[in-house]
Amino acid sequence: MARLRSIRRRFAVDEKTLLGSYSSSFPILDEVTGIVLGEYRKGFDLTQLISHRFQMEEAVEAIEIASHPQAAR
């Protein structure tokens, strides 16, 4: 909890820019893109890939969860 207060304090006092990142293997990028788009074209609902949704007021919790990714179950 102390860590969350520290994060909250830093966001409240300092101006921060959140930058997302993407990690993948470029050699398989075209293959993965083809699979995802192919399934989308067949009717697969890509929103099923969204694991969390947060309001802006929940930014601290969102950052904490994103800092410790886990595999889907």
CSV table of C-alpha atoms in Angstrom, one decimal:
chain,number,residue,atom,x,y,z
A,1,MET,CA,0.0,0.0,0.0
A,2,ALA,CA,2.9,2.4,0.8
A,3,ARG,CA,4.2,1.8,-2.8
A,4,LEU,CA,0.8,2.8,-4.2
A,5,ARG,CA,0.8,6.0,-2.1
A,6,SER,CA,4.3,6.8,-3.4
A,7,ILE,CA,3.2,6.3,-7.0
A,8,ARG,CA,0.1,8.4,-6.5
A,9,ARG,CA,2.2,11.1,-4.9
A,10,ARG,CA,4.6,11.2,-7.8
A,11,PHE,CA,1.8,11.4,-10.3
A,12,ALA,CA,0.1,14.2,-8.3
A,13,VAL,CA,3.2,16.3,-7.9
A,14,ASP,CA,5.3,15.6,-11.1
A,15,GLU,CA,4.2,15.8,-14.6
A,16,LYS,CA,4.5,12.3,-16.1
A,17,THR,CA,4.1,10.9,-19.5
A,18,LEU,CA,2.9,7.3,-19.8
A,19,LEU,CA,4.5,5.4,-22.7
A,20,GLY,CA,3.3,2.0,-23.7
A,21,SER,CA,5.6,-0.5,-25.2
A,22,TYR,CA,5.2,-3.4,-27.5
A,23,SER,CA,7.4,-6.5,-27.3
A,24,SER,CA,7.4,-9.1,-30.1
A,25,SER,CA,9.6,-11.0,-32.4
A,26,PHE,CA,9.7,-9.1,-35.7
A,27,PRO,CA,10.4,-12.3,-37.7
A,28,ILE,CA,6.9,-13.6,-36.8
A,29,LEU,CA,5.1,-10.3,-36.8
A,30,ASP,CA,3.5,-10.8,-40.2
A,31,GLU,CA,2.4,-14.3,-39.3
A,32,VAL,CA,0.8,-13.2,-36.0
A,33,THR,CA,-0.9,-10.2,-37.7
A,34,GLY,CA,-2.3,-12.6,-40.3
A,35,ILE,CA,-3.7,-15.0,-37.7
A,36,VAL,CA,-5.3,-12.1,-35.7
A,37,LEU,CA,-6.8,-10.4,-38.8
A,38,GLY,CA,-7.9,-13.8,-40.2
A,39,GLU,CA,-9.8,-14.6,-37.1
A,40,TYR,CA,-11.3,-11.1,-37.0
A,41,ARG,CA,-12.5,-11.5,-40.5
A,42,LYS,CA,-14.2,-14.9,-39.5
A,43,GLY,CA,-16.0,-13.0,-36.7
A,44,PHE,CA,-13.7,-13.4,-33.7
A,45,ASP,CA,-14.4,-10.7,-31.2
A,46,LEU,CA,-11.1,-9.1,-30.5
A,47,THR,CA,-12.4,-7.4,-27.4
A,48,GLN,CA,-12.1,-10.9,-25.8
A,49,LEU,CA,-8.3,-10.1,-25.7
A,50,ILE,CA,-8.9,-7.2,-23.3
A,51,SER,CA,-8.2,-8.3,-19.7
A,52,HIS,CA,-8.8,-5.1,-17.8
A,53,ARG,CA,-10.5,-1.7,-18.2
A,54,PHE,CA,-9.9,1.2,-15.9
A,55,GLN,CA,-11.3,4.7,-15.3
A,56,MET,CA,-8.7,7.5,-15.2
A,57,GLU,CA,-9.3,7.7,-11.4
A,58,GLU,CA,-8.0,4.1,-11.2
A,59,ALA,CA,-4.7,4.9,-13.0
A,60,VAL,CA,-2.5,3.9,-10.0
A,61,GLU,CA,-4.2,0.5,-9.8
A,62,ALA,CA,-3.9,0.1,-13.6
A,63,ILE,CA,-0.2,0.8,-13.5
A,64,GLU,CA,0.3,-1.6,-10.6
A,65,ILE,CA,-1.5,-4.4,-12.5
A,66,ALA,CA,0.4,-3.7,-15.7
A,67,SER,CA,3.7,-3.8,-13.9
A,68,HIS,CA,3.1,-7.5,-13.0
A,69,PRO,CA,1.6,-9.2,-16.1
A,70,GLN,CA,0.3,-12.7,-15.8
A,71,ALA,CA,-0.8,-15.2,-18.4
A,72,ALA,CA,-4.5,-15.6,-19.0
A,73,ARG,CA,-6.2,-18.6,-17.3
